[in-house]
Coordinates of C-alpha atoms and ligand atoms in Angstrom, one line a residue:
X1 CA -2.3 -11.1 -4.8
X2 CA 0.6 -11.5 -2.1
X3 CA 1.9 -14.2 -4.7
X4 CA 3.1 -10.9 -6.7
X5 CA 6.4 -10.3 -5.9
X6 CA 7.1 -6.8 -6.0
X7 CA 10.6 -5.0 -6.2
X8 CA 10.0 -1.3 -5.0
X9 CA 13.3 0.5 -6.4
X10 CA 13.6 3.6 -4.3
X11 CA 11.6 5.0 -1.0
X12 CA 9.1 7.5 -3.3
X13 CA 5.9 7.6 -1.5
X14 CA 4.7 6.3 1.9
X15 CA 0.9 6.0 0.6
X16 CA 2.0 3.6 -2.2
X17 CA 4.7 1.8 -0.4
X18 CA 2.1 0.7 2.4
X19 CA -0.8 -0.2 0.0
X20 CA 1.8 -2.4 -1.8
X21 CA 2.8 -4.1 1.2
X22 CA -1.0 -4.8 1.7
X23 CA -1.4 -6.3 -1.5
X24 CA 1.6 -8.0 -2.4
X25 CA 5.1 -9.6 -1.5
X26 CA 7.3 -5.7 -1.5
X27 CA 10.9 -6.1 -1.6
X28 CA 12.7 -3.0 -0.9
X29 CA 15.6 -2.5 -3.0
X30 CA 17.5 0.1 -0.7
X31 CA 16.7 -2.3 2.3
X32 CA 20.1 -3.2 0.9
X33 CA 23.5 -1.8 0.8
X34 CA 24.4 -0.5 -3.0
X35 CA 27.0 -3.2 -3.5
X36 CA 25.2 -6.0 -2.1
X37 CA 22.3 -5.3 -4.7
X38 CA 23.0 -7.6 -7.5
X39 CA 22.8 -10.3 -4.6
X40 CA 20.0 -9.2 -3.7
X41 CA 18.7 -9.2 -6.7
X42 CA 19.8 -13.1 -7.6
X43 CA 18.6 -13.9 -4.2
X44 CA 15.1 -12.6 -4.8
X45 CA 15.1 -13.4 -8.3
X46 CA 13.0 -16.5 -8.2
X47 CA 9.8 -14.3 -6.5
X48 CA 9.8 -10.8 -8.3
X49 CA 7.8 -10.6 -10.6
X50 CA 7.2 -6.9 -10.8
X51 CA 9.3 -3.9 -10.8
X52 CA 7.4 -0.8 -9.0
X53 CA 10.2 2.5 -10.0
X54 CA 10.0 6.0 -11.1
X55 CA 11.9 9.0 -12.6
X56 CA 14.7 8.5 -10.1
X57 CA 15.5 4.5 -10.3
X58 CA 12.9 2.7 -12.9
X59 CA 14.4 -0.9 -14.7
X60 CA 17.5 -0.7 -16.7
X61 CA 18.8 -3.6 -19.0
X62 CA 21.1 -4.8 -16.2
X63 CA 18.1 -5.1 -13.7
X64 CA 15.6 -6.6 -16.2
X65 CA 18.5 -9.0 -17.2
X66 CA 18.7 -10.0 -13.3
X67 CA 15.2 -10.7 -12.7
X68 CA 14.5 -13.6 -15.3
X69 CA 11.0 -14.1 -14.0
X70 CA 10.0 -10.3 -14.5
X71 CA 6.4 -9.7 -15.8
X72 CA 5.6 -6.1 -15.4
X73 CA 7.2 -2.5 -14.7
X74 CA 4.7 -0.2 -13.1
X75 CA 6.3 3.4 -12.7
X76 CA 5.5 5.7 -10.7
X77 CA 5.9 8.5 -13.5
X78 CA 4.8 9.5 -16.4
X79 CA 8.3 9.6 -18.1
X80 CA 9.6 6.2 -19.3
X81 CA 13.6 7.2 -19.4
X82 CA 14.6 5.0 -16.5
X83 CA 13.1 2.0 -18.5
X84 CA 14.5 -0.1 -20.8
X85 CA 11.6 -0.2 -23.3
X86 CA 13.6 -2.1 -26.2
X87 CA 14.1 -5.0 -23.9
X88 CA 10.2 -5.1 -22.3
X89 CA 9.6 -5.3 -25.2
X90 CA 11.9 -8.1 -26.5
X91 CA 10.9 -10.1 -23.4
X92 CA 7.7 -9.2 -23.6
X93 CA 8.0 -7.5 -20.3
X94 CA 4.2 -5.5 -19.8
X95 CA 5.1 -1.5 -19.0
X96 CA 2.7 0.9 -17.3
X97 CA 2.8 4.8 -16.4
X98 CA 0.7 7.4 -14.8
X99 CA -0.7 9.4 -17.3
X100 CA -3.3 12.2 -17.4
X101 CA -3.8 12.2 -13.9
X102 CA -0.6 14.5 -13.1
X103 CA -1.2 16.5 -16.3
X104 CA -2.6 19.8 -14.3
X105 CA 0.4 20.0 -12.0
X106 CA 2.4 20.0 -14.0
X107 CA 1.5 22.4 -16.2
X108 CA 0.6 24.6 -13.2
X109 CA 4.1 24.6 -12.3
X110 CA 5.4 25.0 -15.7
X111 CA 3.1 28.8 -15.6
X112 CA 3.9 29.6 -12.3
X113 CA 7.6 28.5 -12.8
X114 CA 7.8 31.0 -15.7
X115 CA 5.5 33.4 -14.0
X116 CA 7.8 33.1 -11.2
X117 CA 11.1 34.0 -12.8
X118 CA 10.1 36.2 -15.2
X119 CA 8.4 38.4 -12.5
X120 CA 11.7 37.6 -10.1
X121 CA 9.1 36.3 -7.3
X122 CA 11.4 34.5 -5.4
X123 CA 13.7 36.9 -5.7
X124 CA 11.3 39.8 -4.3
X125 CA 10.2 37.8 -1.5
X126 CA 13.8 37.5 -0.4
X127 CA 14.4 41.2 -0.9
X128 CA 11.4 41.9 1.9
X129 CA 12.6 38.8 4.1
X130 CA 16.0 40.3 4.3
X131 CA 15.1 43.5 5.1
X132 CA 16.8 45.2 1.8
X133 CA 13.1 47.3 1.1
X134 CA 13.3 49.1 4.3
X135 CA 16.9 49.8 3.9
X136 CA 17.4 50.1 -0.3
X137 CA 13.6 51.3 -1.3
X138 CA 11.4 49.5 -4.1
X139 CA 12.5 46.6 -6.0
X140 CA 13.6 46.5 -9.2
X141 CA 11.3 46.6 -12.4
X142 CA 10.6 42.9 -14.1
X143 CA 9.0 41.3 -17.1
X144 CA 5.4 40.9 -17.8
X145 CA 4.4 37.2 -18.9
X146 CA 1.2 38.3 -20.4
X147 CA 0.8 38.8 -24.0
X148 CA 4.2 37.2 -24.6
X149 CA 5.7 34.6 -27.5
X150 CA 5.2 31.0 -25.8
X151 CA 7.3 28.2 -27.3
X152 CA 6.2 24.5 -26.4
X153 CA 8.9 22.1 -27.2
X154 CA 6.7 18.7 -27.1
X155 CA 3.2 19.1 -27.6
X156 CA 2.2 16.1 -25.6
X157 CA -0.7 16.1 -22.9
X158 CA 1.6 18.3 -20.7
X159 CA 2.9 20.9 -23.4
X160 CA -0.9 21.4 -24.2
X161 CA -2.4 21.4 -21.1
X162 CA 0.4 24.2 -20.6
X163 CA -0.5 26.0 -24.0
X164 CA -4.2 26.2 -23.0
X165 CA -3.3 28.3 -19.8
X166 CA -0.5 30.4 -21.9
X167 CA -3.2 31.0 -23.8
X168 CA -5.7 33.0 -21.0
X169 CA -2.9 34.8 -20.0
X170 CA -2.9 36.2 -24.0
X171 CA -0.3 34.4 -25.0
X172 CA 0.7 33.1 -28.8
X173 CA 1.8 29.8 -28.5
X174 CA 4.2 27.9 -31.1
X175 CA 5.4 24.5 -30.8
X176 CA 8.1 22.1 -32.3
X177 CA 7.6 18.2 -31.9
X178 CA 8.8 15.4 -34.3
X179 CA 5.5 16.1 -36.2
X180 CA 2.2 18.5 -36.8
X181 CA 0.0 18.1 -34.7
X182 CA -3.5 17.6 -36.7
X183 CA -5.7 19.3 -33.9
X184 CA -4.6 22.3 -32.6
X185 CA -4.5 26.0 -34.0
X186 CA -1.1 26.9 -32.5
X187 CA 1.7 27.1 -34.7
X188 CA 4.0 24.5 -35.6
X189 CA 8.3 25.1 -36.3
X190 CA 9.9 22.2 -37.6
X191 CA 12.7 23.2 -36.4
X192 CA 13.5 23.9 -32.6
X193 CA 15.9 26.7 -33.1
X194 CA 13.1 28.7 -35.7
X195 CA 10.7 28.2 -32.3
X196 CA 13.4 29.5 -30.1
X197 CA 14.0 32.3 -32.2
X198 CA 10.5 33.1 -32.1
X199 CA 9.7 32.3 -28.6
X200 CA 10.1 35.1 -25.6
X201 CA 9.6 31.8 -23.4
X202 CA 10.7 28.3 -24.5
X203 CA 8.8 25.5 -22.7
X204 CA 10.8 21.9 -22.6
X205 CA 7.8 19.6 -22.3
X206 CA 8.8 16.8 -24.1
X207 CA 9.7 13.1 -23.5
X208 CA 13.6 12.1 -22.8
X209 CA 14.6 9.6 -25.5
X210 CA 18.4 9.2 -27.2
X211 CA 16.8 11.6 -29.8
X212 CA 15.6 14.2 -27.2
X213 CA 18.6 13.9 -25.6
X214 CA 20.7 17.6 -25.3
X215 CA 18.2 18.6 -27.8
X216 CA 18.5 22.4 -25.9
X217 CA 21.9 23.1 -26.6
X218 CA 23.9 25.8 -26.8
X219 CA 22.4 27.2 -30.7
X220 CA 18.8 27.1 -29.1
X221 CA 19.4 28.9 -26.1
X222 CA 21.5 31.7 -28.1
X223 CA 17.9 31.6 -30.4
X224 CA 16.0 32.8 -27.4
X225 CA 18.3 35.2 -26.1
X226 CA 19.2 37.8 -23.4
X227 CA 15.2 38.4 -23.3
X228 CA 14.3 34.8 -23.8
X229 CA 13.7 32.5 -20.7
X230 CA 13.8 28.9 -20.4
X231 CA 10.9 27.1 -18.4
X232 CA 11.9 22.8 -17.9
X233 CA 9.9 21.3 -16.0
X234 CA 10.4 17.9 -18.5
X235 CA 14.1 16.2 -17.7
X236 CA 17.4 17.3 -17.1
X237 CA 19.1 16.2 -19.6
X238 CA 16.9 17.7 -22.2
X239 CA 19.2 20.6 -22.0
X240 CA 22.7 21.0 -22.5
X241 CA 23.3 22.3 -18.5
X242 CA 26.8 22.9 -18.4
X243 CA 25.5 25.2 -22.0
X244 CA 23.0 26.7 -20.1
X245 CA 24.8 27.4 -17.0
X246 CA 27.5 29.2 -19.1
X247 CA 24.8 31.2 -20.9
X248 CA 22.9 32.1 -18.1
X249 CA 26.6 32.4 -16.1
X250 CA 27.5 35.3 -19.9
X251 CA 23.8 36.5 -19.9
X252 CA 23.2 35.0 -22.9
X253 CA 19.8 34.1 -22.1
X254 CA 17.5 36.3 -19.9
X255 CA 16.4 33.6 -17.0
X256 CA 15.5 30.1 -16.2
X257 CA 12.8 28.3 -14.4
X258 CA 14.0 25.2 -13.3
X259 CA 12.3 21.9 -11.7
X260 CA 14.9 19.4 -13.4
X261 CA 18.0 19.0 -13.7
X262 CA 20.9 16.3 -15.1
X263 CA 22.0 14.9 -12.3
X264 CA 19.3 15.5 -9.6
X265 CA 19.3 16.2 -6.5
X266 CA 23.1 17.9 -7.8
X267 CA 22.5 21.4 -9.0
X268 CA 25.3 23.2 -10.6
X269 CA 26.2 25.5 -7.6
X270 CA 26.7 28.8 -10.5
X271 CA 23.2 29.0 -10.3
X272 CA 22.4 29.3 -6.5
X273 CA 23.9 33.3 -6.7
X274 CA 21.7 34.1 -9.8
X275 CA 18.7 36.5 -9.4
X276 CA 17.1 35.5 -12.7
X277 CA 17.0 31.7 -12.1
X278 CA 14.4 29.7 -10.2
X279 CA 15.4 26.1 -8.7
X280 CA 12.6 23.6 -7.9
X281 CA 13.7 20.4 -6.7
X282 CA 11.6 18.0 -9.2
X283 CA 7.6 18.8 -7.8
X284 CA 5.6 18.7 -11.0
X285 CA 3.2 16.2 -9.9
X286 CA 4.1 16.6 -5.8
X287 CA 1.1 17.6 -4.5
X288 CA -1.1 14.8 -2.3
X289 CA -3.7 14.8 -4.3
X290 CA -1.7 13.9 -7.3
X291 CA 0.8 11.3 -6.0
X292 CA -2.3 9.5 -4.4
X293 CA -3.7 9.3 -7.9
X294 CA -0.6 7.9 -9.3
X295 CA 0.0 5.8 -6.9
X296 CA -3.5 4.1 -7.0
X297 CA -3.1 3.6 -11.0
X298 CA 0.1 1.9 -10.3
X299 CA -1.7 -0.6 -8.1
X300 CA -4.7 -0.5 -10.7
X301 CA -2.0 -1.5 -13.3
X302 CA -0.8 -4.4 -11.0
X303 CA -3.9 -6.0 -9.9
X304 CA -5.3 -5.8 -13.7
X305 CA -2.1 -7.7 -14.4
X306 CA -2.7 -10.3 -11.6
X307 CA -6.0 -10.7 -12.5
X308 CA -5.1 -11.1 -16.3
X309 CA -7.6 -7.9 -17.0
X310 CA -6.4 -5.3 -19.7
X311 CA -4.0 -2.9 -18.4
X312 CA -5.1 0.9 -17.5
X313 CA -2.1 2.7 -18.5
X314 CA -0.3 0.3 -21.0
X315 CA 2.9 1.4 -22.9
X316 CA 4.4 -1.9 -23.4
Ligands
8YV1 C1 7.9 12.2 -10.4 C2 8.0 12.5 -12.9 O1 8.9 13.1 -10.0 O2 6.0 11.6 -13.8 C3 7.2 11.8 -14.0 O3 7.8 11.5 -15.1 O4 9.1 12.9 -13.1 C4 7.3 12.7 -11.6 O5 6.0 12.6 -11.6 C5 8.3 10.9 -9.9 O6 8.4 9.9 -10.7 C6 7.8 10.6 -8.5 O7 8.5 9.8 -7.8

């Protein structure tokens, strides 16, 4: 196994990076400076064979074109965004994710996100922290999540693993994706501004392609509304943020649950001094229990490769 050379992109967990190490030949990508990379890169070229990223630094053209003797991207994600797909698949480059296992998370964040700003629970626990309830008296009143209109945009393993909890807390659930989905009794827009319109809480769940790309702009978020609220707990770019800033900013749209944003970690500073916005810095799938299970398919995923077995998580 140490024969695989393995290029770790960016420092993303300990667990992982030391079970690599173990295994296989790790070369650490930030062990260099930025602009000595593409040296780094040529120097090593010869060895890696693997490219280990996530949602932060995965293989772009420029890297896949710089490692000529690259046989496999493992990510640490389930999004493939930071991956050139087109050319894997031209060089016939293998491509693994982490599916299923950080399914629950995230969709436990997506409820409690919405749960969170729609019932201003951040917000309240400042108001006690600060002392503004002994001085000002009871907080303000909020909005009730239960029995509300739930709009999933990308009814993937993630948008239904969030529409089976929207549904216990009463919920009807709609959905917009690229097509009907055969299995499912929830109701399906084709069109994501006729789901906004119907949605009291829109749910960006889908994957980040050139096609997804902005696809919450500013005629979507006026759909939803001063009452509506915005949970994304997908990618940043998904939404049109300087749009949603602005709307939030006008109030234009009742609130926003955040865990993603365009160009994390930078958050557009309008939002810290907003009481109806929640800011999560990317945590989906952070809990131990799920990053350990990603992490161990991604060394699944390499060792199957090594050992010329089928692939657990395959997308190229
Ligand atoms: C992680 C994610 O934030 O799975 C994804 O697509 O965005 C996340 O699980 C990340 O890749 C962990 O470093």
């Amino acid at each position: 196994m140490e024969s695989l050379g393995v290029l770790f992109t960016n420092p993303m967990d300990s667990y992982l990076e030391e079970e690599l190490g173990r295994r296989f030949k790790l070369f650490r990508l930030w062990d260099s400076p930025p602009e000595k990379r593409k040296e780094f890169l040529r120097a090593n070229s010869g060895e890696i064979r693997a490219v280990v990223g996530n949602s932060v630094m995965g293989a772009d053209a420029d890297m896949i074109d710089a490692l000529p003797a690259l046989e496999i991207v493992a990510t640490f994600s389930v999004g493939l965004d930071k991956i050139d797909l087109d050319k894997c698949r031209e060089k016939g480059i293998r491509v693994t994710n982490t599916p299923d296992v950080l399914t629950e998370d995230v969709a436990d964040l997506a409820i409690g996100l919405a749960i969170c700003t729609m019932r201003q629970i951040c917000q309240s626990d400042r108001f006690v922290r600060s002392g503004v309830w002994l001085k000002n008296g009871a907080y303000r009143l909020t909005t009730k999540f239960s029995d509300k209109k739930v709009g999933i945009l990308g009814l993937g393993r993630i948008g239904l693993a969030i529409a089976k909890r929207a549904e216990a807390f009463n919920c009807t659930i709609g959905y917009h994706s690229r097509t009907e989905k055969p299995n499912t009794h929830y109701k399906y827009y084709p069109s994501l501004i006729s789901l906004a319109t119907n949605s009291d809480v829109l749910f960006v769940a889908c994957a980040l392609t050139h096609d997804t790309f902005h696809i919450v702009n500013r005629e979507v978020i006026d759909a939803l509304g001063p009452n509506g609220f915005l949970v994304n707990i997908g990618r940043g770019p998904l939404v049109d943020e300087p749009e949603l800033v602005k709307a939030l900013v006008e109030g234009r749209l009742g609130g926003a649950g955040l865990d993603v944003f365009e160009n994390e970690p930078q958050v557009p500073e309008e939002l810290f001094g907003l009481d109806n916005v929640v800011l999560l810095p990317h945590v989906g799938s952070g809990t131990v229990e799920t990053r350990k299970e990603m992490a161990d398919l991604v060394i699944w995923n390499l060792e199957a490769h090594v050992l010329k077995k089928p692939l657990l998580t395959p997308v190229v």
